[in-house]
mmCIF file with all atom_site columns, C-alpha atoms in Angstrom:
data_model
loop_
_atom_site.group_PDB
_atom_site.id
_atom_site.type_symbol
_atom_site.label_atom_id
_atom_site.label_alt_id
_atom_site.label_comp_id
_atom_site.label_asym_id
_atom_site.label_entity_id
_atom_site.label_seq_id
_atom_site.pdbx_PDB_ins_code
_atom_site.Cartn_x
_atom_site.Cartn_y
_atom_site.Cartn_z
_atom_site.occupancy
_atom_site.B_iso_or_equiv
_atom_site.pdbx_formal_charge
_atom_site.auth_seq_id
_atom_site.auth_comp_id
_atom_site.auth_asym_id
_atom_site.auth_atom_id
_atom_site.pdbx_PDB_model_num
ATOM 1  C CA . MET N 1 1  ? 253.702 -40.459 -124.606 1.00 0.00 ? 1  MET N CA 1
ATOM 2  C CA . ALA N 1 2  ? 250.109 -40.034 -125.678 1.00 0.00 ? 2  ALA N CA 1
ATOM 3  C CA . ALA N 1 3  ? 248.188 -37.329 -123.909 1.00 0.00 ? 3  ALA N CA 1
ATOM 4  C CA . LEU N 1 4  ? 245.101 -38.343 -122.017 1.00 0.00 ? 4  LEU N CA 1
ATOM 5  C CA . LYS N 1 5  ? 241.929 -36.969 -123.534 1.00 0.00 ? 5  LYS N CA 1
ATOM 6  C CA . ARG N 1 6  ? 239.428 -35.685 -121.039 1.00 0.00 ? 6  ARG N CA 1
ATOM 7  C CA . SER N 1 7  ? 236.012 -34.369 -121.792 1.00 0.00 ? 7  SER N CA 1
ATOM 8  C CA . ALA N 1 8  ? 235.687 -30.734 -120.940 1.00 0.00 ? 8  ALA N CA 1
ATOM 9  C CA . ALA N 1 9  ? 233.489 -30.300 -117.893 1.00 0.00 ? 9  ALA N CA 1
ATOM 10 C CA . PRO N 1 10 ? 230.897 -27.549 -118.217 1.00 0.00 ? 10 PRO N CA 1
ATOM 11 C CA . GLY N 1 11 ? 232.512 -25.683 -115.330 1.00 0.00 ? 11 GLY N CA 1
ATOM 12 C CA . PHE N 1 12 ? 231.167 -24.096 -112.203 1.00 0.00 ? 12 PHE N CA 1
ATOM 13 C CA . GLY N 1 13 ? 228.120 -21.911 -112.707 1.00 0.00 ? 13 GLY N CA 1
ATOM 14 C CA . LYS N 1 14 ? 226.961 -23.692 -115.846 1.00 0.00 ? 14 LYS N CA 1
ATOM 15 C CA . PRO N 1 15 ? 223.763 -25.780 -115.910 1.00 0.00 ? 15 PRO N CA 1
ATOM 16 C CA . GLY N 1 16 ? 225.705 -28.936 -116.827 1.00 0.00 ? 16 GLY N CA 1
ATOM 17 C CA . SER N 1 17 ? 227.820 -28.623 -113.683 1.00 0.00 ? 17 SER N CA 1
ATOM 18 C CA . ILE N 1 18 ? 224.898 -29.904 -111.591 1.00 0.00 ? 18 ILE N CA 1
ATOM 19 C CA . ASP N 1 19 ? 225.108 -33.702 -111.801 1.00 0.00 ? 19 ASP N CA 1
ATOM 20 C CA . PRO N 1 20 ? 221.838 -35.388 -110.726 1.00 0.00 ? 20 PRO N CA 1
ATOM 21 C CA . ALA N 1 21 ? 223.629 -38.566 -109.606 1.00 0.00 ? 21 ALA N CA 1
ATOM 22 C CA . ARG N 1 22 ? 225.725 -36.549 -107.154 1.00 0.00 ? 22 ARG N CA 1
ATOM 23 C CA . LEU N 1 23 ? 223.055 -33.978 -106.311 1.00 0.00 ? 23 LEU N CA 1
ATOM 24 C CA . PHE N 1 24 ? 220.654 -36.536 -104.870 1.00 0.00 ? 24 PHE N CA 1
ATOM 25 C CA . LYS N 1 25 ? 223.339 -38.055 -102.614 1.00 0.00 ? 25 LYS N CA 1
ATOM 26 C CA . LEU N 1 26 ? 223.515 -34.715 -100.782 1.00 0.00 ? 26 LEU N CA 1
ATOM 27 C CA . PRO N 1 27 ? 221.324 -33.638 -97.854  1.00 0.00 ? 27 PRO N CA 1
ATOM 28 C CA . LEU N 1 28 ? 217.916 -32.245 -98.806  1.00 0.00 ? 28 LEU N CA 1
ATOM 29 C CA . ALA N 1 29 ? 218.883 -28.605 -98.181  1.00 0.00 ? 29 ALA N CA 1
ATOM 30 C CA . MET N 1 30 ? 221.825 -28.936 -100.566 1.00 0.00 ? 30 MET N CA 1
ATOM 31 C CA . GLN N 1 31 ? 219.649 -30.639 -103.195 1.00 0.00 ? 31 GLN N CA 1
ATOM 32 C CA . ALA N 1 32 ? 217.273 -27.695 -103.027 1.00 0.00 ? 32 ALA N CA 1
ATOM 33 C CA . GLU N 1 33 ? 220.187 -25.277 -103.300 1.00 0.00 ? 33 GLU N CA 1
ATOM 34 C CA . GLY N 1 34 ? 221.392 -27.028 -106.456 1.00 0.00 ? 34 GLY N CA 1
ATOM 35 C CA . ILE N 1 35 ? 217.911 -26.724 -107.952 1.00 0.00 ? 35 ILE N CA 1
ATOM 36 C CA . ARG N 1 36 ? 217.696 -23.056 -106.937 1.00 0.00 ? 36 ARG N CA 1
ATOM 37 C CA . LEU N 1 37 ? 221.068 -22.439 -108.589 1.00 0.00 ? 37 LEU N CA 1
ATOM 38 C CA . LEU N 1 38 ? 219.710 -23.769 -111.879 1.00 0.00 ? 38 LEU N CA 1
ATOM 39 C CA . PHE N 1 39 ? 216.824 -21.305 -111.679 1.00 0.00 ? 39 PHE N CA 1
ATOM 40 C CA . GLU N 1 40 ? 219.269 -18.496 -110.801 1.00 0.00 ? 40 GLU N CA 1
ATOM 41 C CA . MET N 1 41 ? 221.216 -19.402 -113.958 1.00 0.00 ? 41 MET N CA 1
ATOM 42 C CA . GLY N 1 42 ? 218.082 -18.469 -115.877 1.00 0.00 ? 42 GLY N CA 1
ATOM 43 C CA . LEU N 1 43 ? 216.766 -21.929 -116.700 1.00 0.00 ? 43 LEU N CA 1
ATOM 44 C CA . SER N 1 44 ? 213.039 -22.511 -117.128 1.00 0.00 ? 44 SER N CA 1
ATOM 45 C CA . MET N 1 45 ? 211.171 -25.193 -115.196 1.00 0.00 ? 45 MET N CA 1
ATOM 46 C CA . ASN N 1 46 ? 211.308 -27.483 -118.241 1.00 0.00 ? 46 ASN N CA 1
ATOM 47 C CA . GLN N 1 47 ? 215.081 -27.042 -118.500 1.00 0.00 ? 47 GLN N CA 1
ATOM 48 C CA . VAL N 1 48 ? 215.547 -27.701 -114.777 1.00 0.00 ? 48 VAL N CA 1
ATOM 49 C CA . LYS N 1 49 ? 213.382 -30.831 -115.028 1.00 0.00 ? 49 LYS N CA 1
ATOM 50 C CA . LYS N 1 50 ? 215.606 -32.079 -117.831 1.00 0.00 ? 50 LYS N CA 1
ATOM 51 C CA . CYS N 1 51 ? 218.812 -31.292 -115.888 1.00 0.00 ? 51 CYS N CA 1
ATOM 52 C CA . VAL N 1 52 ? 217.804 -33.080 -112.683 1.00 0.00 ? 52 VAL N CA 1
ATOM 53 C CA . GLY N 1 53 ? 215.475 -35.728 -114.091 1.00 0.00 ? 53 GLY N CA 1
ATOM 54 C CA . LEU N 1 54 ? 212.509 -34.882 -111.874 1.00 0.00 ? 54 LEU N CA 1
ATOM 55 C CA . SER N 1 55 ? 208.935 -33.824 -112.512 1.00 0.00 ? 55 SER N CA 1
ATOM 56 C CA . THR N 1 56 ? 207.644 -30.372 -111.604 1.00 0.00 ? 56 THR N CA 1
ATOM 57 C CA . ASP N 1 57 ? 205.995 -31.927 -108.536 1.00 0.00 ? 57 ASP N CA 1
ATOM 58 C CA . GLY N 1 58 ? 209.289 -33.565 -107.501 1.00 0.00 ? 58 GLY N CA 1
ATOM 59 C CA . ILE N 1 59 ? 211.189 -30.293 -107.811 1.00 0.00 ? 59 ILE N CA 1
ATOM 60 C CA . ASN N 1 60 ? 208.526 -28.352 -105.909 1.00 0.00 ? 60 ASN N CA 1
ATOM 61 C CA . LEU N 1 61 ? 208.456 -30.984 -103.162 1.00 0.00 ? 61 LEU N CA 1
ATOM 62 C CA . ILE N 1 62 ? 212.206 -30.687 -102.591 1.00 0.00 ? 62 ILE N CA 1
ATOM 63 C CA . LEU N 1 63 ? 212.021 -26.892 -102.559 1.00 0.00 ? 63 LEU N CA 1
ATOM 64 C CA . GLN N 1 64 ? 209.073 -26.900 -100.134 1.00 0.00 ? 64 GLN N CA 1
ATOM 65 C CA . LYS N 1 65 ? 210.521 -29.507 -97.751  1.00 0.00 ? 65 LYS N CA 1
ATOM 66 C CA . SER N 1 66 ? 213.924 -27.907 -97.443  1.00 0.00 ? 66 SER N CA 1
ATOM 67 C CA . LYS N 1 67 ? 214.618 -24.883 -95.359  1.00 0.00 ? 67 LYS N CA 1
ATOM 68 C CA . PRO N 1 68 ? 217.029 -22.305 -96.751  1.00 0.00 ? 68 PRO N CA 1
ATOM 69 C CA . PHE N 1 69 ? 220.527 -22.736 -95.376  1.00 0.00 ? 69 PHE N CA 1
ATOM 70 C CA . THR N 1 70 ? 221.551 -20.287 -92.660  1.00 0.00 ? 70 THR N CA 1
ATOM 71 C CA . ARG N 1 71 ? 224.648 -20.139 -90.523  1.00 0.00 ? 71 ARG N CA 1
ATOM 72 C CA . GLY N 1 72 ? 224.054 -19.990 -86.821  1.00 0.00 ? 72 GLY N CA 1
ATOM 73 C CA . GLY N 1 73 ? 224.702 -16.701 -85.061  1.00 0.00 ? 73 GLY N CA 1
ATOM 74 C CA . ASP N 1 74 ? 224.671 -14.431 -88.114  1.00 0.00 ? 74 ASP N CA 1
ATOM 75 C CA . ALA N 1 75 ? 221.311 -12.865 -87.301  1.00 0.00 ? 75 ALA N CA 1
ATOM 76 C CA . SER N 1 76 ? 221.920 -12.261 -83.624  1.00 0.00 ? 76 SER N CA 1
ATOM 77 C CA . ILE N 1 77 ? 225.143 -10.263 -83.568  1.00 0.00 ? 77 ILE N CA 1
ATOM 78 C CA . VAL N 1 78 ? 225.091 -7.944  -80.572  1.00 0.00 ? 78 VAL N CA 1
ATOM 79 C CA . THR N 1 79 ? 227.369 -4.946  -80.368  1.00 0.00 ? 79 THR N CA 1
ATOM 80 C CA . GLU N 1 80 ? 228.148 -3.762  -76.866  1.00 0.00 ? 80 GLU N CA 1
ATOM 81 C CA . GLY N 1 81 ? 229.438 -0.388  -75.895  1.00 0.00 ? 81 GLY N CA 1
ATOM 82 C CA . VAL N 1 82 ? 228.414 1.389   -79.090  1.00 0.00 ? 82 VAL N CA 1
ATOM 83 C CA . SER N 1 83 ? 226.873 4.774   -78.460  1.00 0.00 ? 83 SER N CA 1
#
């Protein structure tokens, strides 16, 4: 039986792992997170623009419109009975 040939995916944490077609189907906050991850990987603005297919203005608009993700309740943990 012939083995199926699959293209090697870039893998998690690599710039090529962010697929623009999938990224822009996600909610705005998750789109912004994907863009932020590219910057955290050390990419320049020009490299990020190439990865996601947006202009600098488009990238900045997404980052400005989205609020950073936070889980509810994390910031208001109250400890009772601690002296």
